[in-house]
Amino acid sequence: MSSGIAIDESCRAAFTDFKQGKKAHRFISFTFADDLQSVVADESLKREKCCKTNEEAIEETKCAVTDLLEKLNTIDKKPRWIFVDYEYLRGGCENTSKIIMIKWCPEGANIKHRMVFTSSEKAFINNIGFTGSTRQCDCADDVKEILDDLEAGKLK
């Protein structure tokens, strides 16, 4: 717990399933409950994987990012921790994947929500056991840059 906000146990289970591929999602999201008392899995922001080959996986990743951006434009302005399983070509020839955490804090977010998001982040990350790369994104262009940076080898 941090800043008085509990991390719901289902968050750890959902992230573990995502990380281990038990539930084949391209992305999942977590936010805090409307009462600001706990961090919960965000059911409105998920996308299933449905690819069979490496080429399909790479194309699906690009479609998933487009889908993610459309969903972010239509849902509330609450900050979120979004985990995306990016599949991409490293150096133009090697197919690989990486889970990236997007710290989504849109410019129109309520100040109280921003404060709760920031003060709860470390406890949330420690609770779910995430140790990978993170990116702060405030707008759609920030999210779009991630795939380009991965392919160019700029994001480790």
mmCIF file of C-alpha atoms in Angstrom:
data_model
loop_
_atom_site.group_PDB
_atom_site.id
_atom_site.type_symbol
_atom_site.label_atom_id
_atom_site.label_comp_id
_atom_site.label_asym_id
_atom_site.label_seq_id
_atom_site.Cartn_x
_atom_site.Cartn_y
_atom_site.Cartn_z
ATOM 1 C CA MET A 1 0.000 0.000 0.000
ATOM 2 C CA SER A 2 1.172 3.515 -0.757
ATOM 3 C CA SER A 3 -0.588 6.838 -0.386
ATOM 4 C CA GLY A 4 -3.399 4.952 1.335
ATOM 5 C CA ILE A 5 -4.240 2.931 -1.783
ATOM 6 C CA ALA A 6 -4.299 -0.864 -1.646
ATOM 7 C CA ILE A 7 -3.116 -2.979 -4.567
ATOM 8 C CA ASP A 8 -5.829 -5.538 -5.311
ATOM 9 C CA GLU A 9 -4.432 -9.093 -5.311
ATOM 10 C CA SER A 10 -6.045 -9.741 -8.682
ATOM 11 C CA CYS A 11 -3.540 -7.278 -10.184
ATOM 12 C CA ARG A 12 -0.604 -9.565 -9.433
ATOM 13 C CA ALA A 13 -2.440 -12.604 -10.800
ATOM 14 C CA ALA A 14 -3.511 -10.767 -13.967
ATOM 15 C CA PHE A 15 0.008 -9.487 -14.600
ATOM 16 C CA THR A 16 1.594 -12.893 -13.934
ATOM 17 C CA ASP A 17 -0.813 -14.514 -16.396
ATOM 18 C CA PHE A 18 -0.021 -11.797 -18.946
ATOM 19 C CA LYS A 19 3.743 -12.117 -18.486
ATOM 20 C CA GLN A 20 3.692 -15.901 -18.721
ATOM 21 C CA GLY A 21 1.327 -15.923 -21.683
ATOM 22 C CA LYS A 22 -1.378 -17.910 -19.889
ATOM 23 C CA LYS A 23 -3.978 -15.453 -21.094
ATOM 24 C CA ALA A 24 -2.869 -14.383 -24.499
ATOM 25 C CA HIS A 25 -3.340 -10.621 -24.334
ATOM 26 C CA ARG A 26 -1.482 -8.101 -26.445
ATOM 27 C CA PHE A 27 -2.022 -5.466 -23.765
ATOM 28 C CA ILE A 28 -3.562 -5.124 -20.319
ATOM 29 C CA SER A 29 -4.146 -2.119 -18.089
ATOM 30 C CA PHE A 30 -4.468 -1.232 -14.424
ATOM 31 C CA THR A 31 -5.933 1.886 -12.859
ATOM 32 C CA PHE A 32 -7.454 2.832 -9.541
ATOM 33 C CA ALA A 33 -11.041 2.288 -8.513
ATOM 34 C CA ASP A 34 -13.413 5.233 -8.709
ATOM 35 C CA ASP A 35 -13.215 5.698 -4.931
ATOM 36 C CA LEU A 36 -9.383 5.993 -5.171
ATOM 37 C CA GLN A 37 -9.002 3.284 -2.522
ATOM 38 C CA SER A 38 -7.368 0.524 -4.594
ATOM 39 C CA VAL A 39 -5.565 -0.307 -7.819
ATOM 40 C CA VAL A 40 -7.570 -2.722 -9.971
ATOM 41 C CA ALA A 41 -7.315 -4.441 -13.349
ATOM 42 C CA ASP A 42 -8.928 -2.265 -16.011
ATOM 43 C CA GLU A 43 -11.285 -4.561 -17.918
ATOM 44 C CA SER A 44 -12.147 -1.855 -20.465
ATOM 45 C CA LEU A 45 -8.616 -1.850 -21.821
ATOM 46 C CA LYS A 46 -7.541 -5.305 -23.016
ATOM 47 C CA ARG A 47 -6.766 -6.917 -26.331
ATOM 48 C CA GLU A 48 -6.411 -10.601 -27.116
ATOM 49 C CA LYS A 49 -3.581 -11.997 -29.220
ATOM 50 C CA CYS A 50 -4.732 -13.895 -32.286
ATOM 51 C CA CYS A 51 -1.643 -14.420 -34.432
ATOM 52 C CA LYS A 52 0.029 -17.615 -35.606
ATOM 53 C CA THR A 53 3.288 -16.580 -37.327
ATOM 54 C CA ASN A 54 6.041 -14.063 -36.534
ATOM 55 C CA GLU A 55 4.943 -11.828 -39.400
ATOM 56 C CA GLU A 56 1.352 -11.864 -38.151
ATOM 57 C CA ALA A 57 2.548 -11.079 -34.624
ATOM 58 C CA ILE A 58 4.465 -8.006 -35.791
ATOM 59 C CA GLU A 59 1.506 -6.742 -37.809
ATOM 60 C CA GLU A 60 -0.839 -7.482 -34.920
ATOM 61 C CA THR A 61 1.361 -5.437 -32.582
ATOM 62 C CA LYS A 62 0.976 -2.430 -34.889
ATOM 63 C CA CYS A 63 -2.797 -2.952 -35.016
ATOM 64 C CA ALA A 64 -2.903 -3.363 -31.232
ATOM 65 C CA VAL A 65 -1.162 -0.022 -30.721
ATOM 66 C CA THR A 66 -3.720 1.627 -33.029
ATOM 67 C CA ASP A 67 -6.520 -0.097 -31.088
ATOM 68 C CA LEU A 68 -4.984 1.006 -27.787
ATOM 69 C CA LEU A 69 -4.861 4.626 -28.933
ATOM 70 C CA GLU A 70 -8.496 4.513 -30.075
ATOM 71 C CA LYS A 71 -9.571 3.099 -26.717
ATOM 72 C CA LEU A 72 -7.551 5.678 -24.796
ATOM 73 C CA ASN A 73 -9.323 8.427 -26.732
ATOM 74 C CA THR A 74 -12.771 7.103 -25.842
ATOM 75 C CA ILE A 75 -12.418 6.193 -22.152
ATOM 76 C CA ASP A 76 -12.085 8.452 -19.132
ATOM 77 C CA LYS A 77 -8.964 10.543 -18.520
ATOM 78 C CA LYS A 78 -7.715 8.507 -15.548
ATOM 79 C CA PRO A 79 -4.019 7.651 -15.442
ATOM 80 C CA ARG A 80 -3.206 4.006 -16.119
ATOM 81 C CA TRP A 81 -0.368 1.538 -16.079
ATOM 82 C CA ILE A 82 -0.590 -0.220 -19.438
ATOM 83 C CA PHE A 83 1.522 -3.257 -20.306
ATOM 84 C CA VAL A 84 2.003 -3.986 -23.997
ATOM 85 C CA ASP A 85 3.578 -7.155 -25.361
ATOM 86 C CA TYR A 86 5.439 -5.670 -28.340
ATOM 87 C CA GLU A 87 6.637 -8.012 -31.071
ATOM 88 C CA TYR A 88 9.006 -6.351 -33.508
ATOM 89 C CA LEU A 89 11.966 -6.855 -35.823
ATOM 90 C CA ARG A 90 15.196 -5.882 -34.102
ATOM 91 C CA GLY A 91 17.734 -4.578 -36.572
ATOM 92 C CA GLY A 92 15.330 -5.315 -39.396
ATOM 93 C CA CYS A 93 15.781 -9.094 -39.275
ATOM 94 C CA GLU A 94 15.506 -10.634 -35.796
ATOM 95 C CA ASN A 95 11.966 -11.230 -34.494
ATOM 96 C CA THR A 96 11.712 -10.567 -30.771
ATOM 97 C CA SER A 97 9.210 -9.432 -28.155
ATOM 98 C CA LYS A 98 9.329 -7.199 -25.107
ATOM 99 C CA ILE A 99 6.815 -6.156 -22.484
ATOM 100 C CA ILE A 100 6.831 -2.397 -22.002
ATOM 101 C CA MET A 101 5.004 -0.585 -19.230
ATOM 102 C CA ILE A 102 3.375 2.623 -20.396
ATOM 103 C CA LYS A 103 2.724 5.101 -17.624
ATOM 104 C CA TRP A 104 -0.291 6.775 -19.192
ATOM 105 C CA CYS A 105 -1.090 10.081 -17.560
ATOM 106 C CA PRO A 106 -3.037 12.159 -20.100
ATOM 107 C CA GLU A 107 -2.834 15.916 -20.068
ATOM 108 C CA GLY A 108 -6.527 16.221 -19.155
ATOM 109 C CA ALA A 109 -6.251 14.036 -16.050
ATOM 110 C CA ASN A 110 -7.589 15.364 -12.757
ATOM 111 C CA ILE A 111 -4.821 16.703 -10.468
ATOM 112 C CA LYS A 112 -5.856 14.436 -7.582
ATOM 113 C CA HIS A 113 -5.732 11.409 -9.906
ATOM 114 C CA ARG A 114 -2.252 12.426 -11.088
ATOM 115 C CA MET A 115 -1.035 12.699 -7.497
ATOM 116 C CA VAL A 116 -2.482 9.312 -6.524
ATOM 117 C CA PHE A 117 -1.027 7.737 -9.680
ATOM 118 C CA THR A 118 2.460 9.073 -9.012
ATOM 119 C CA SER A 119 2.517 8.255 -5.310
ATOM 120 C CA SER A 120 1.201 4.705 -5.869
ATOM 121 C CA GLU A 121 3.453 3.731 -8.751
ATOM 122 C CA LYS A 122 6.376 2.211 -6.852
ATOM 123 C CA ALA A 123 4.164 0.089 -4.606
ATOM 124 C CA PHE A 124 2.167 -1.108 -7.606
ATOM 125 C CA ILE A 125 5.275 -2.087 -9.612
ATOM 126 C CA ASN A 126 6.806 -3.855 -6.611
ATOM 127 C CA ASN A 127 3.554 -5.684 -5.902
ATOM 128 C CA ILE A 128 3.203 -7.152 -9.397
ATOM 129 C CA GLY A 129 6.933 -7.823 -9.764
ATOM 130 C CA PHE A 130 7.607 -5.861 -12.959
ATOM 131 C CA THR A 131 11.273 -5.143 -13.711
ATOM 132 C CA GLY A 132 11.184 -4.219 -17.409
ATOM 133 C CA SER A 133 11.294 -1.016 -19.419
ATOM 134 C CA THR A 134 8.865 1.824 -18.822
ATOM 135 C CA ARG A 135 7.820 4.856 -20.839
ATOM 136 C CA GLN A 136 5.946 7.917 -19.659
ATOM 137 C CA CYS A 137 3.262 8.788 -22.214
ATOM 138 C CA ASP A 138 1.006 11.808 -22.055
ATOM 139 C CA CYS A 139 -0.340 11.725 -25.617
ATOM 140 C CA ALA A 140 -0.847 9.390 -28.588
ATOM 141 C CA ASP A 141 2.404 10.412 -30.285
ATOM 142 C CA ASP A 142 4.392 9.215 -27.258
ATOM 143 C CA VAL A 143 2.827 5.753 -27.569
ATOM 144 C CA LYS A 144 3.448 5.588 -31.331
ATOM 145 C CA GLU A 145 7.165 6.292 -30.814
ATOM 146 C CA ILE A 146 7.700 3.155 -28.720
ATOM 147 C CA LEU A 147 7.576 0.666 -31.605
ATOM 148 C CA ASP A 148 9.938 2.823 -33.687
ATOM 149 C CA ASP A 149 12.361 3.051 -30.764
ATOM 150 C CA LEU A 150 12.246 -0.717 -30.214
ATOM 151 C CA GLU A 151 12.942 -1.464 -33.875
ATOM 152 C CA ALA A 152 15.812 1.033 -33.910
ATOM 153 C CA GLY A 153 17.312 -0.506 -30.754
ATOM 154 C CA LYS A 154 16.875 2.690 -28.745
ATOM 155 C CA LEU A 155 14.747 1.126 -26.024
ATOM 156 C CA LYS A 156 16.333 -1.562 -23.886
#
